[in-house]
mmCIF file of C-alpha atoms in Angstrom:
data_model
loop_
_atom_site.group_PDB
_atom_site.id
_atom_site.type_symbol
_atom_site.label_atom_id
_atom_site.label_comp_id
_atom_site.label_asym_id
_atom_site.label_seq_id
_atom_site.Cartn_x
_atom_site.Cartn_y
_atom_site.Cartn_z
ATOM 1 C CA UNK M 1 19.738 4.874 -97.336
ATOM 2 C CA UNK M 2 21.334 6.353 -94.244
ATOM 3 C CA UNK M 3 24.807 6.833 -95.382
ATOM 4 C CA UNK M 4 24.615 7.014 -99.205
ATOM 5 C CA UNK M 5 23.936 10.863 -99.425
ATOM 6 C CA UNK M 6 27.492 11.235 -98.282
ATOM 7 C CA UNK M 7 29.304 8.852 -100.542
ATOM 8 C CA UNK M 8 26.932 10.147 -103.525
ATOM 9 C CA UNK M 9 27.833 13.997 -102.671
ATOM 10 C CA UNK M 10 31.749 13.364 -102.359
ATOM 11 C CA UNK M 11 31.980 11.718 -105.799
ATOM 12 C CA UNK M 12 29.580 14.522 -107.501
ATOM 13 C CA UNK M 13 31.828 17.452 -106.123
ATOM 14 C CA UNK M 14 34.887 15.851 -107.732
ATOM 15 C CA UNK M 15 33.362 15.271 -110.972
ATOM 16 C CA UNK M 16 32.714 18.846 -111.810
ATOM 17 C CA UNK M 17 29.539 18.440 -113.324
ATOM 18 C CA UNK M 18 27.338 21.508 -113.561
ATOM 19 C CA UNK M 19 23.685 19.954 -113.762
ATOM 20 C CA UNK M 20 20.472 21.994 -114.907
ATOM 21 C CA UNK M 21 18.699 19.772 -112.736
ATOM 22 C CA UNK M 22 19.351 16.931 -109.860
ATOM 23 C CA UNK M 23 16.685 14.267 -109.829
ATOM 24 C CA UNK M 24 17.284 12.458 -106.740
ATOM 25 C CA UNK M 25 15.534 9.449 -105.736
ATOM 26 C CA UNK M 26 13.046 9.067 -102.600
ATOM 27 C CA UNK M 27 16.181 6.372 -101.279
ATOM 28 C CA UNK M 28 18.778 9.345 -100.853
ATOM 29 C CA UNK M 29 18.757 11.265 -97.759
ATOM 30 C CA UNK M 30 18.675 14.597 -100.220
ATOM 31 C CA UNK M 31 19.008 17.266 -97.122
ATOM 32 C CA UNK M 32 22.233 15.841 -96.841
ATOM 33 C CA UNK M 33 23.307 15.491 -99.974
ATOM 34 C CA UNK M 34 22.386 18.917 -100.455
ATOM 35 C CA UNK M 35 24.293 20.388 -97.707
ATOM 36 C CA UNK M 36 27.654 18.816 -98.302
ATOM 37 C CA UNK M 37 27.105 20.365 -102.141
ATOM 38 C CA UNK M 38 25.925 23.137 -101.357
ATOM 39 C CA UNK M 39 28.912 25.607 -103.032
ATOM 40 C CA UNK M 40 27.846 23.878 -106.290
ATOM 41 C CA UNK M 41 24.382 23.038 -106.033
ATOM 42 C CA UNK M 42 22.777 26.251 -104.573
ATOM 43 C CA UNK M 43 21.176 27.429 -107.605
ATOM 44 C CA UNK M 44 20.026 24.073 -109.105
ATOM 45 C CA UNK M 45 16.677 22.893 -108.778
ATOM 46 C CA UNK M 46 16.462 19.480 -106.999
ATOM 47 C CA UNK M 47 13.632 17.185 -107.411
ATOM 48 C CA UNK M 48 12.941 14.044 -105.637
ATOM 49 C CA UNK M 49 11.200 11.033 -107.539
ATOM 50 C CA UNK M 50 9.072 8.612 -105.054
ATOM 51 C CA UNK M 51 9.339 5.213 -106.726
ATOM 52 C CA UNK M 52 7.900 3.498 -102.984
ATOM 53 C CA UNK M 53 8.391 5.248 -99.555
ATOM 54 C CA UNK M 54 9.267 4.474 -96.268
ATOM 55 C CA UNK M 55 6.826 5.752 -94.052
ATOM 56 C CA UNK M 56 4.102 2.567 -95.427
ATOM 57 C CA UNK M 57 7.168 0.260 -96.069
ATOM 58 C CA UNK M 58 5.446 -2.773 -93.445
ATOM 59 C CA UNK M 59 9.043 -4.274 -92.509
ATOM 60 C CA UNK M 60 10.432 -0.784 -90.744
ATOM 61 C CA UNK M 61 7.966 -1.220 -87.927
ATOM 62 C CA UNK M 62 8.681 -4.834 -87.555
ATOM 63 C CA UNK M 63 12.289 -4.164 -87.491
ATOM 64 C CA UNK M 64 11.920 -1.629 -84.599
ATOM 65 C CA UNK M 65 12.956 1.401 -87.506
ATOM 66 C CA UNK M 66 10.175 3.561 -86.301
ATOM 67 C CA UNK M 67 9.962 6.462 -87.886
ATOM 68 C CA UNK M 68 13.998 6.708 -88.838
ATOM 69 C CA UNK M 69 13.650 6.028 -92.604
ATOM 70 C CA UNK M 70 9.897 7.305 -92.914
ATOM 71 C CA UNK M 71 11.856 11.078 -91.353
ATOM 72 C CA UNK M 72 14.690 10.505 -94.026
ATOM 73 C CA UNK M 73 11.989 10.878 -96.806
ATOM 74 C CA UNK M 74 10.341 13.718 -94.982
ATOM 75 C CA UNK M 75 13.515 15.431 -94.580
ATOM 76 C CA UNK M 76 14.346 14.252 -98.189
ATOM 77 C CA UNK M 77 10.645 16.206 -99.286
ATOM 78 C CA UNK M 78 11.274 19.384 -97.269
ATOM 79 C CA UNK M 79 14.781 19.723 -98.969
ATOM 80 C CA UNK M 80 13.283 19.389 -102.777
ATOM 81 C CA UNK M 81 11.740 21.895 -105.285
ATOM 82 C CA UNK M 82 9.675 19.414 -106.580
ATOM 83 C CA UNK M 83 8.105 15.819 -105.383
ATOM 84 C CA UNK M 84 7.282 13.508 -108.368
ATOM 85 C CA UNK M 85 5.315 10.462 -107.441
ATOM 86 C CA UNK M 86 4.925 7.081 -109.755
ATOM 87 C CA UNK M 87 1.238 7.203 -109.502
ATOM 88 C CA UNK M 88 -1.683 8.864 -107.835
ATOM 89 C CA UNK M 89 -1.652 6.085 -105.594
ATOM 90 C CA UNK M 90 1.260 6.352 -103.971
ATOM 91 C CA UNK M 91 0.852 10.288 -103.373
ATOM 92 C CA UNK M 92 -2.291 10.052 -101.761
ATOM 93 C CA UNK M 93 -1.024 7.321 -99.705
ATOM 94 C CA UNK M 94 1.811 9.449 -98.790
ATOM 95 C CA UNK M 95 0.201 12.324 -97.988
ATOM 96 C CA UNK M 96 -2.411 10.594 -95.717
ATOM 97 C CA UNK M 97 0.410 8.884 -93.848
ATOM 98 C CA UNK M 98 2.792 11.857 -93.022
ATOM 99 C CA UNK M 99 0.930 13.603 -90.536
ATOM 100 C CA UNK M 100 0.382 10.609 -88.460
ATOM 101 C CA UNK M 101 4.341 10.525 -88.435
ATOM 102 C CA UNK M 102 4.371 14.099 -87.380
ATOM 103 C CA UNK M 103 2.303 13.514 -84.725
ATOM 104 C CA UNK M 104 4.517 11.471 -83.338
ATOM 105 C CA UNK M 105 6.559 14.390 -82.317
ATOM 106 C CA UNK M 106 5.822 16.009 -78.479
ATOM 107 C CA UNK M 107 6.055 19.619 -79.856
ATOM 108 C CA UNK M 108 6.936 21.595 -83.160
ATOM 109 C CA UNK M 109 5.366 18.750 -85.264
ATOM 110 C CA UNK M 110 5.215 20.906 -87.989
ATOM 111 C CA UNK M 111 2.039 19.678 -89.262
ATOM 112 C CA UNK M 112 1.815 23.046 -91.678
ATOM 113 C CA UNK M 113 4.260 21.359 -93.716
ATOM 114 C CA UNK M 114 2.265 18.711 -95.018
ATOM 115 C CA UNK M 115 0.264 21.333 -97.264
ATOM 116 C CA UNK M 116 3.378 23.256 -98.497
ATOM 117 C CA UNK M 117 4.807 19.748 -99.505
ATOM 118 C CA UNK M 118 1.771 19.116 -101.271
ATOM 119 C CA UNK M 119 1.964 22.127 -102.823
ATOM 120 C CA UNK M 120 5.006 21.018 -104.968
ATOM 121 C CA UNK M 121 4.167 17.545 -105.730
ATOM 122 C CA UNK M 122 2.827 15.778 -108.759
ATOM 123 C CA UNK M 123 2.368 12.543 -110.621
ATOM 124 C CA UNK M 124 5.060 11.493 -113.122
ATOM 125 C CA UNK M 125 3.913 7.784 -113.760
ATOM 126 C CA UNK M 126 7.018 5.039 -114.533
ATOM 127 C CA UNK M 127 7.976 4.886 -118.026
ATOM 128 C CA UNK M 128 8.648 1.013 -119.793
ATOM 129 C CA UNK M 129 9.983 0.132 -122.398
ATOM 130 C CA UNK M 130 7.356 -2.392 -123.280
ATOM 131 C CA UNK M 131 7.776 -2.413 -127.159
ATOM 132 C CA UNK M 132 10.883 -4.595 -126.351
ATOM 133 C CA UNK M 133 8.589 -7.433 -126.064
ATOM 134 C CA UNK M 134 7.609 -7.611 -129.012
ATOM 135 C CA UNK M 135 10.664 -9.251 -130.647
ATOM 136 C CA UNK M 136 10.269 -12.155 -128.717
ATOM 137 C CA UNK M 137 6.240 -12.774 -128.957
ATOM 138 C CA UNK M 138 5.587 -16.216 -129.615
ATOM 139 C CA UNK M 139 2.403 -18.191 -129.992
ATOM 140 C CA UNK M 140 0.712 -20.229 -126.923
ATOM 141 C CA UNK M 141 1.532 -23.250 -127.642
ATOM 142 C CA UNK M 142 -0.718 -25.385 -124.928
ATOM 143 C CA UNK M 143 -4.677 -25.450 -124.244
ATOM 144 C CA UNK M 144 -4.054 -26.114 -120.490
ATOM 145 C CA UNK M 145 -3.752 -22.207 -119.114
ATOM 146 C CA UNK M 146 -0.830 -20.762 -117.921
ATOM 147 C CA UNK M 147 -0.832 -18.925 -114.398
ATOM 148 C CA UNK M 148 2.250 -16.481 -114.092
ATOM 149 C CA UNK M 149 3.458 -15.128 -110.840
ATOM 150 C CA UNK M 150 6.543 -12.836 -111.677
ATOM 151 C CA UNK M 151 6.725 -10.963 -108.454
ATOM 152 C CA UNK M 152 10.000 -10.956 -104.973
ATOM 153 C CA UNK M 153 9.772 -13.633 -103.696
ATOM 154 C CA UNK M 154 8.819 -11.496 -100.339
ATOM 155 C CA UNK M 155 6.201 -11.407 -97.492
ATOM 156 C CA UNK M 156 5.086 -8.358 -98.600
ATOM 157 C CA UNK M 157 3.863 -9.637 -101.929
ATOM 158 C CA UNK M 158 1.725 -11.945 -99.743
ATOM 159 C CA UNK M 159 2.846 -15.499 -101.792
ATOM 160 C CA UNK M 160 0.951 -17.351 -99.405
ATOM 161 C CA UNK M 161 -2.433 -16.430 -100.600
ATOM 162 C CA UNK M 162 -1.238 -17.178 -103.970
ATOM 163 C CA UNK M 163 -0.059 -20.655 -103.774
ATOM 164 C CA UNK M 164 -2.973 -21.349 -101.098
ATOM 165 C CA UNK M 165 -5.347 -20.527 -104.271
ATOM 166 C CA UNK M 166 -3.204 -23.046 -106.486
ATOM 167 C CA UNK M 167 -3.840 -25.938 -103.750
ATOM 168 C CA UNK M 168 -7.577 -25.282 -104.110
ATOM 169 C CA UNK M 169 -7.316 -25.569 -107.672
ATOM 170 C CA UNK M 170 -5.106 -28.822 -107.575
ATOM 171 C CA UNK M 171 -7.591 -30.125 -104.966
ATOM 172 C CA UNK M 172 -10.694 -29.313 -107.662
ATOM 173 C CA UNK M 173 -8.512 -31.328 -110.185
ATOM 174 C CA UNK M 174 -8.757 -28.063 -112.330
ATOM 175 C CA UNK M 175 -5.709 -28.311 -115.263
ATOM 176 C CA UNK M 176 -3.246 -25.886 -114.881
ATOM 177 C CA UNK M 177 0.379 -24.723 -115.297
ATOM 178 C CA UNK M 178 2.165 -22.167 -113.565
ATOM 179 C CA UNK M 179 5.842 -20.551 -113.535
ATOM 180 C CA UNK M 180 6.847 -18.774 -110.859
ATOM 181 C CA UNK M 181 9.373 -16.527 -111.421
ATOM 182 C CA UNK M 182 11.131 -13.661 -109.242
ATOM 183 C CA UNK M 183 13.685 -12.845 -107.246
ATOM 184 C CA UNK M 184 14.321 -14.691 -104.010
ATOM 185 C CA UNK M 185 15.818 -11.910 -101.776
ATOM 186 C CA UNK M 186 15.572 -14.087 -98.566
ATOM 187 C CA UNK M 187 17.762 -16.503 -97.107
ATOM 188 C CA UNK M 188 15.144 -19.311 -97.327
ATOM 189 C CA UNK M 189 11.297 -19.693 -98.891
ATOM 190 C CA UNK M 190 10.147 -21.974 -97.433
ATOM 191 C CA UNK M 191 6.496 -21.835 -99.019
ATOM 192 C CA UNK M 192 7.864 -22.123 -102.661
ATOM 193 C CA UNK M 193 10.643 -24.581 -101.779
ATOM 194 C CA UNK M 194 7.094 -26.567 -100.372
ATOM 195 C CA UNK M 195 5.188 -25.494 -103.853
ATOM 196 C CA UNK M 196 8.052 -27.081 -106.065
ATOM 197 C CA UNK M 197 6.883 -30.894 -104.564
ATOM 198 C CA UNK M 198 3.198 -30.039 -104.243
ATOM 199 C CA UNK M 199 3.076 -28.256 -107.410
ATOM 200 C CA UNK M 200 5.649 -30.352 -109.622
ATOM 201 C CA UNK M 201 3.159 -31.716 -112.032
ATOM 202 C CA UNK M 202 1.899 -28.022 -112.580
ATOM 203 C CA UNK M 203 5.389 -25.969 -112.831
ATOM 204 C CA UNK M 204 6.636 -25.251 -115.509
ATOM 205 C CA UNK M 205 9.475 -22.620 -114.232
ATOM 206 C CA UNK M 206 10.362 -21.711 -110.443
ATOM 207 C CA UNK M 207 12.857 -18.992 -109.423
ATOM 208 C CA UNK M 208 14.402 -15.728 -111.282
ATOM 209 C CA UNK M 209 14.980 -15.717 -115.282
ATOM 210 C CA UNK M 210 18.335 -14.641 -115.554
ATOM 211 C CA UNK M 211 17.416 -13.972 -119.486
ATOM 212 C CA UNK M 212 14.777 -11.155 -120.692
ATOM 213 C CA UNK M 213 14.525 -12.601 -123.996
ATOM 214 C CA UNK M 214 13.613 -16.279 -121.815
ATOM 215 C CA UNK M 215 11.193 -13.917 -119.682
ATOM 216 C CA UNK M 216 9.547 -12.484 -122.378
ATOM 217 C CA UNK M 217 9.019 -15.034 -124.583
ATOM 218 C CA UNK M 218 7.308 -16.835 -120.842
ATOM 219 C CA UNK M 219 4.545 -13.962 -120.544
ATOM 220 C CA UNK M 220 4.017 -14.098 -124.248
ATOM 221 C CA UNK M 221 3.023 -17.897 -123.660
ATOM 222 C CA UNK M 222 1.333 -17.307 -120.092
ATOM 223 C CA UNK M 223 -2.482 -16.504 -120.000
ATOM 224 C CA UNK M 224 -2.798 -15.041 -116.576
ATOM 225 C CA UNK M 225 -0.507 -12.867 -114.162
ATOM 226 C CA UNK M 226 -1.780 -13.173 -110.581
ATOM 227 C CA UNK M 227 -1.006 -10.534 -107.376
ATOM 228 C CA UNK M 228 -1.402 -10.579 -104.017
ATOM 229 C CA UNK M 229 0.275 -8.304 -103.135
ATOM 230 C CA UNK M 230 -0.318 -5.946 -99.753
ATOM 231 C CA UNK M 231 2.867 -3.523 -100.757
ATOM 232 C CA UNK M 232 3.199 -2.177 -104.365
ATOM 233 C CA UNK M 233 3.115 1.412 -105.330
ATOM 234 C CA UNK M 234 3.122 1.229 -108.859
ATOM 235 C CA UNK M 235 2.904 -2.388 -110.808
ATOM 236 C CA UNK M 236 5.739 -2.998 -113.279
ATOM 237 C CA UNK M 237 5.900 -6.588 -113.227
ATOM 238 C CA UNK M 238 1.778 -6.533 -113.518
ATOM 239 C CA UNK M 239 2.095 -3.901 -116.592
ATOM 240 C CA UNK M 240 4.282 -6.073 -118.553
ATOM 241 C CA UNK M 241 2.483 -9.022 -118.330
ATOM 242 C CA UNK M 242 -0.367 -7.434 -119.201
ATOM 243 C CA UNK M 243 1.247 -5.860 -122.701
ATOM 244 C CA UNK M 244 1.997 -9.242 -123.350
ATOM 245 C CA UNK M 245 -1.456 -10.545 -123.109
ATOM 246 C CA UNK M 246 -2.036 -12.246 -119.725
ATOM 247 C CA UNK M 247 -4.997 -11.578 -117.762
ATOM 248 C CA UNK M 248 -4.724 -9.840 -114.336
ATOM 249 C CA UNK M 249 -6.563 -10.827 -111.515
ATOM 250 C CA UNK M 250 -5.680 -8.375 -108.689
ATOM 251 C CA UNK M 251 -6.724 -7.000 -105.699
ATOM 252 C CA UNK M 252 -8.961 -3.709 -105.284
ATOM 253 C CA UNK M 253 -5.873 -2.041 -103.699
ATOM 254 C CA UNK M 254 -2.733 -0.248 -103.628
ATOM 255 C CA UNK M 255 -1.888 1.376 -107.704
ATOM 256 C CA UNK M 256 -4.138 -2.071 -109.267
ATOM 257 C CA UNK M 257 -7.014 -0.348 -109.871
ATOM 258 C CA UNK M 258 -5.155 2.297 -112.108
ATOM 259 C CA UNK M 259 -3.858 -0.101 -114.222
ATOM 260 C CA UNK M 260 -7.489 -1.288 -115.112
ATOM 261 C CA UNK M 261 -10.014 0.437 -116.803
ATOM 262 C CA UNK M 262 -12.823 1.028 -114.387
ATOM 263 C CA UNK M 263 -15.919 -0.407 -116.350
ATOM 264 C CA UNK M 264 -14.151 -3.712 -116.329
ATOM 265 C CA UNK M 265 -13.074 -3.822 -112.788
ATOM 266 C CA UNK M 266 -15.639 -6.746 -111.707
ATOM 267 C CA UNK M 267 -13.716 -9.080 -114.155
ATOM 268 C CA UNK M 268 -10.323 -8.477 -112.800
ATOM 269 C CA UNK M 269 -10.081 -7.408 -109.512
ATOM 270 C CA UNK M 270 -10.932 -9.147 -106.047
ATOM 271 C CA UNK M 271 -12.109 -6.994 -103.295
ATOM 272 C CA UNK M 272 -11.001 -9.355 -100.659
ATOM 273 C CA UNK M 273 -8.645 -12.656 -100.235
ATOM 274 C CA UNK M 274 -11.672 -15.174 -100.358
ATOM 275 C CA UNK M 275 -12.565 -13.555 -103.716
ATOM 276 C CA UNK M 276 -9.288 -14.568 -105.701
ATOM 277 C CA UNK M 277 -10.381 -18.605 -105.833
ATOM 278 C CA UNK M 278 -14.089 -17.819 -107.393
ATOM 279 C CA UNK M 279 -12.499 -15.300 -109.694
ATOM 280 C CA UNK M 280 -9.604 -17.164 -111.172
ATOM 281 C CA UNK M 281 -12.236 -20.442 -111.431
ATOM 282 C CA UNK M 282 -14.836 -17.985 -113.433
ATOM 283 C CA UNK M 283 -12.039 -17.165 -115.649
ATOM 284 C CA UNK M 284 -10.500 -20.868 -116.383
ATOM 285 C CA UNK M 285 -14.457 -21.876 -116.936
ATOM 286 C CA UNK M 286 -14.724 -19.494 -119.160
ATOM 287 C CA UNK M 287 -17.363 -16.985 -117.882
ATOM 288 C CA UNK M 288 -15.618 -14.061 -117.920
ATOM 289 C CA UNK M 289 -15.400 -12.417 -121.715
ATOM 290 C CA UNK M 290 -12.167 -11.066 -122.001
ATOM 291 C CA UNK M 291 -11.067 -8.341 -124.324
ATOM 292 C CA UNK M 292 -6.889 -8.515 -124.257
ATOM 293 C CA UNK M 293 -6.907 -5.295 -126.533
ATOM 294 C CA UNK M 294 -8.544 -2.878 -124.201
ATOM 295 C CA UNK M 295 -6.237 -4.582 -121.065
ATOM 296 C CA UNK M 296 -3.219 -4.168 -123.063
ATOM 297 C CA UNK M 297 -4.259 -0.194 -124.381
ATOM 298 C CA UNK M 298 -4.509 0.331 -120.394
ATOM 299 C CA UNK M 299 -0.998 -0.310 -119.954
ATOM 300 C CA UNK M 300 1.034 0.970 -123.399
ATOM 301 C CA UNK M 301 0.049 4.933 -122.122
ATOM 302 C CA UNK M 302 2.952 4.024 -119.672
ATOM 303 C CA UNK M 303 5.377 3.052 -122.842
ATOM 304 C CA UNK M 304 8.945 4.998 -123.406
ATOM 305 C CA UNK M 305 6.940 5.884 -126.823
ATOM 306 C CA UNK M 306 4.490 8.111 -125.062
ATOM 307 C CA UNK M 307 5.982 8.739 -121.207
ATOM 308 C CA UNK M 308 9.529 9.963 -123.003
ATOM 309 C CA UNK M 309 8.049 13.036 -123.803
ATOM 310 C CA UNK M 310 6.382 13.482 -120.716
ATOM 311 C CA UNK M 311 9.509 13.345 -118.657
ATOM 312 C CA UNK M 312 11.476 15.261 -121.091
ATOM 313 C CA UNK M 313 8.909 18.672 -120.670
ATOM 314 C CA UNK M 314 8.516 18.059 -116.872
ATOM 315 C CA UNK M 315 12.388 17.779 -116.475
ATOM 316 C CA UNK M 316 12.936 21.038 -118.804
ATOM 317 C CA UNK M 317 9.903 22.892 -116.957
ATOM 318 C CA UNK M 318 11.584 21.915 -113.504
ATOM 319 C CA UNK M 319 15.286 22.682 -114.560
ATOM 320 C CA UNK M 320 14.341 26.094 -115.550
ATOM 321 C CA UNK M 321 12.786 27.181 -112.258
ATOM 322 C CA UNK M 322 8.784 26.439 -112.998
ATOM 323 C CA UNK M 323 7.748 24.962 -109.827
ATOM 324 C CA UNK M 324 4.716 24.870 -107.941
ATOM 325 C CA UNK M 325 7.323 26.012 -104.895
ATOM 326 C CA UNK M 326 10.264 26.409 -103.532
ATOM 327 C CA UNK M 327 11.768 26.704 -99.742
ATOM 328 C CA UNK M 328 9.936 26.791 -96.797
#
């Protein structure tokens, strides 16, 4: 993140493109990168696309980063024509978080500039191509219910809480099955490396599905997609799952509730940790009505099929100078 404006500048001033429009994303230092290019990028609009953001990220403060990355994406803001965000979420979030950054700073905080960066930003939510899923539906082919956790296998995605709720299950002697996939990013994980013993006659997958078509055709089958998660701007992994008919229960945070329809929040999201167990054991008793049509029309607005064009007339707009501002 520090270093790859350079390397990213160099090999775009030998290619000798001549771009209507740079979209750079919120992990590229783009004051830099726009400095070194300057002689070719002057009179091209720049606009910077905020899939997460440093300035929330929960491991920089651990890791003693301060505010280094958090100033990168300021810096990164200040230097764009345009700030697109992947969901309302994460802008507000953004926004209520910079000027306690700022503040940091003994003198010339520049505190005006949260407003003028405001000024220039909008929503562009992530487009999916979720139709791909549906060459590999495939029926559910077991009454016992299938509990899907497709999520990094990371502390900020808060595993514990999920696998805790599991245990409470297995302890009810509730029937269940569960595959969790993901990406293990860390060394060692330890708390699923303890789940595949205490969960073995419950698993039916553990670790990362190196095949879509295998990954696919395991949400298809699954009949819940749980999160815990404290960190997640947007929801990808949630969306799909949901296309392909799982249930969510989530928490009342972070982008969830946008990806539920709000007159049938009680029945899917938990407002606090102690609340996942009761809601997940209303659902596997059945007391929860579930319509799978209306959770699945929440999520296909966010399709190629209809986002496509959406990015297409935003891009054009921004390339040919319509911005809300520019500069300073």
């Amino acid at each position: 993140m520090q270093g790859g404006a350079v390397t990213l500048a160099r090999e775009f001033m030998v290619s000798g493109q001549r771009p209507d429009l740079i979209l750079a994303s919120d992990m590229m230092d783009l004051s830099i990168f726009r400095a070194i290019t300057r002689q070719m990028t002057h009179d091209v609009s720049h606009a910077l696309y905020f899939h997460e953001n440093q300035l929330t990220y929960p491991q920089n403060s651990r890791q003693n980063h301060g505010w280094r990355y958090g100033f990168i994406n300021y810096a990164s803001a200040m230097s764009a024509d345009a700030l697109l965000f992947n969901s309302q979420y994460h802008m507000d979030v953004f926004f209520d978080v910079l000027p306690n950054m700022l503040k940091h700073f003994y003198d010339y905080n520049e505190l005006d500039s949260v407003d003028r960066l405001r000024e220039r930003a909008s929503v562009l939510p992530v487009g999916m191509d979720l139709t791909r899923f549906d060459a590999y539906r495939v029926e559910k082919t077991s009454d016992v219910p299938l509990i899907v956790w497709n999520h990094r296998w990371e502390e900020d995605k808060n595993p514990a809480l999920f696998l805790r709720t599991l245990y409470r299950l297995q302890e009810r002697g509730i029937e269940f099955q569960v595959a969790i996939v993901g990406e293990n990013v860390r060394h060692s994980a330890p708390e699923f490396d303890d789940a595949r013993m205490r969960l073995r006659d419950h698993l039916v997958h553990s670790g990362y599905v190196e095949s879509f078509a295998d990954y696919a055709r395991l949400l298809w089958r699954a009949d819940y997609v749980i999160s815990t998660a404290n960190q997640e701007f947007f929801g990808i992994a949630v969306a799909e799952a949901m296309y392909c008919g799982c249930v969510p229960l989530l928490p009342y945070r972070l982008n969830y509730p946008y990806l539920v329809p709000r007159n049938v929040y009680d029945g899917y999201l938990y407002r606090s940790d102690d609340k996942l167990f009761p809601l997940l054991l209303r659902h596997l008793q059945g007391e929860i009505k579930v319509d799978q049509s209306v959770l699945r029309e929440a999520v296909t607005q966010y399709d190629w099929l209809q986002m496509g064009p959406r990015y297409d007339a935003e891009l054009t707009r921004l390339a040919s100078g319509q911005r809300p501002a520019s500069g300073l």
